[in-house]
Amino acid sequence: MKHGALAGGFCLALIGLNGFVGAARAESPISAIDWLSHSLAQPIAMPRNEAPVTNGIATEVISVQSLDAPSPDGVGLLPRTVTGLPANLWGSSDIVTLKKLISAFPIEPLPAVQDQFRRLLLAELDPPRGTTPRAPLLQARVDALLARGAVEEAEALLERAGSDAPELFRRAFDVGLLTGREQAACARMRAVPGIAPSFPVRIFCLARTGDWNAAALTLDSAKALGQISPDEDALLAQFLDPELAEMLPPVAAPSRPSPLTFRMLEAIGSAIPTAPLPLAFAHSDLRPTAGWKARAEAAERLARAGALPPGTLFSIYGEHQPAASGGIWDRVAAVQALSAALEDDDTIAVDFALPQAWQAMRTADLEVPFARAFGPQLAGLALDGPAGALAQVLGLLSDSYEEVALDLDPVPPALSVPAHVARGEPSPPSGDHMTTAIAAAFGDPTSALPSQLSILAGEGRIGEALLMALRMLADGPEANPGDVTASLMFLRAIGLEETARRAALQILLLDRPA
């Protein structure tokens, strides 16, 4: 991947972006994902029938930060040498606008867009203007990672920040529950001065450290003070007394459980299926103790969102022989048949298995993980007919797209534009609107007209423009062709050539008939 210098006065054509910008600014901010645990204590209100001691004293929350400490909003896992992004990417952008753009970004966009969006979330950059010790942009980045199932990355980002700001600590505690490292989360809860855990968290952590008597006494105190709800009382009582859990009716599982509720329900033998829950909970089903079907389904969800390497998904596929048919079992059987044919170097079997495996992956929107795992190997085989044509498509959808394109000799007419895109070369326009739009993006950039993206970049708001450009590409083959041209040209102009090529190839090839 070659990162070009940032263009100062590049010009781009754009259709309908002004309306998009207005809509983004008009939306109310999305402050946090709605399933976080209420892990920090709220002030205990005085009974209403008691007069206050005085009405002249107010207690304010005091934040303390070293004058020379870097803002947590600038923390990242990927250095600029990896991302190719400038340190001042956020420039003069308003932090509220950046939060809105990040929070409202689609959960499962085009895979190439998802990859670039995740790199942006993990990038090490200068903090934006208006940042505070509460790190509002870091909160939005962590929430966006969790919404996409990137739990490990969110945990690493929070650890790198090392901040004890309540909003960040709350997320760090929940991430510990999601990754199964609740012991460490509880230990940090005790070690951080000024952090007051809520009663459910205090009871949970006391029990996890083996102090069951203190946990029971704390539960009684919480009930006496009216600080827990009846549902919390029932769940905590059964969590502390397994025999009680066996005698009483099962605790009703909420439709939107917090990680704390999820873990306690699991502990009393009333685990909730993760399929209808937010994606971050799917990691729970990847543990070896989970059933094979649950593990495979969770792996599919995470791989589809780009939160799990393709190799991990197909490794889980290969753990056993499917004992049933339909749904996921058909996908497992089709991929296992293809894997066996490739292992035996049996091109006749590959000819038969490849179209079936591809169709199975298409039904689950797993084409790109499938191409990344099998594309390079298939492109090197001497396959004929439909299987041979399909192998070329998979090669262009894989990470080795440029090498595959260079090896195409001759280039099939149906792959002329994708092959030119993969090589980064200008290509002749086609009669199809989207193909013509993509070909224009890889043509002469000086022929484009000024656009809102170039205006934002000229104002030093390159990161904001990048988020908008990625959003314009997010819908893939269903995106507006004019937006696709402008967005791809913008990505190329700021040095994100690989993202532009991969996005263009996916738009061209994922909408092809099977």
Coordinates of C-alpha atoms in Angstrom, one line a residue, residues 7 9-13 426 439-451 454 485-486 488-490 492-493:
A7 CA -3.7 16.9 -1.5
G9 CA -6.5 21.6 -3.5
F10 CA -7.8 18.4 -5.0
C11 CA -11.3 18.6 -6.6
L12 CA -14.0 16.0 -6.5
A13 CA -17.5 15.6 -7.9
P426 CA -7.3 3.7 -15.6
A439 CA -13.9 3.7 -13.8
A440 CA -14.1 7.5 -13.5
A441 CA -12.7 7.4 -10.0
F442 CA -9.6 5.7 -11.4
G443 CA -9.2 8.0 -14.3
D444 CA -7.8 11.6 -14.4
P445 CA -8.6 13.3 -11.1
T446 CA -8.0 16.8 -12.5
S447 CA -11.3 16.6 -14.4
A448 CA -13.4 16.5 -11.2
L449 CA -15.3 19.5 -9.8
P450 CA -15.0 21.0 -6.3
S451 CA -17.1 19.2 -3.7
S454 CA -12.5 18.9 -0.8
T485 CA -16.9 8.3 -7.7
A486 CA -16.4 11.2 -5.3
L488 CA -13.1 6.7 -4.1
M489 CA -11.3 9.8 -5.6
F490 CA -11.1 11.3 -2.1
R492 CA -7.0 8.0 -3.4
A493 CA -6.2 11.7 -3.0

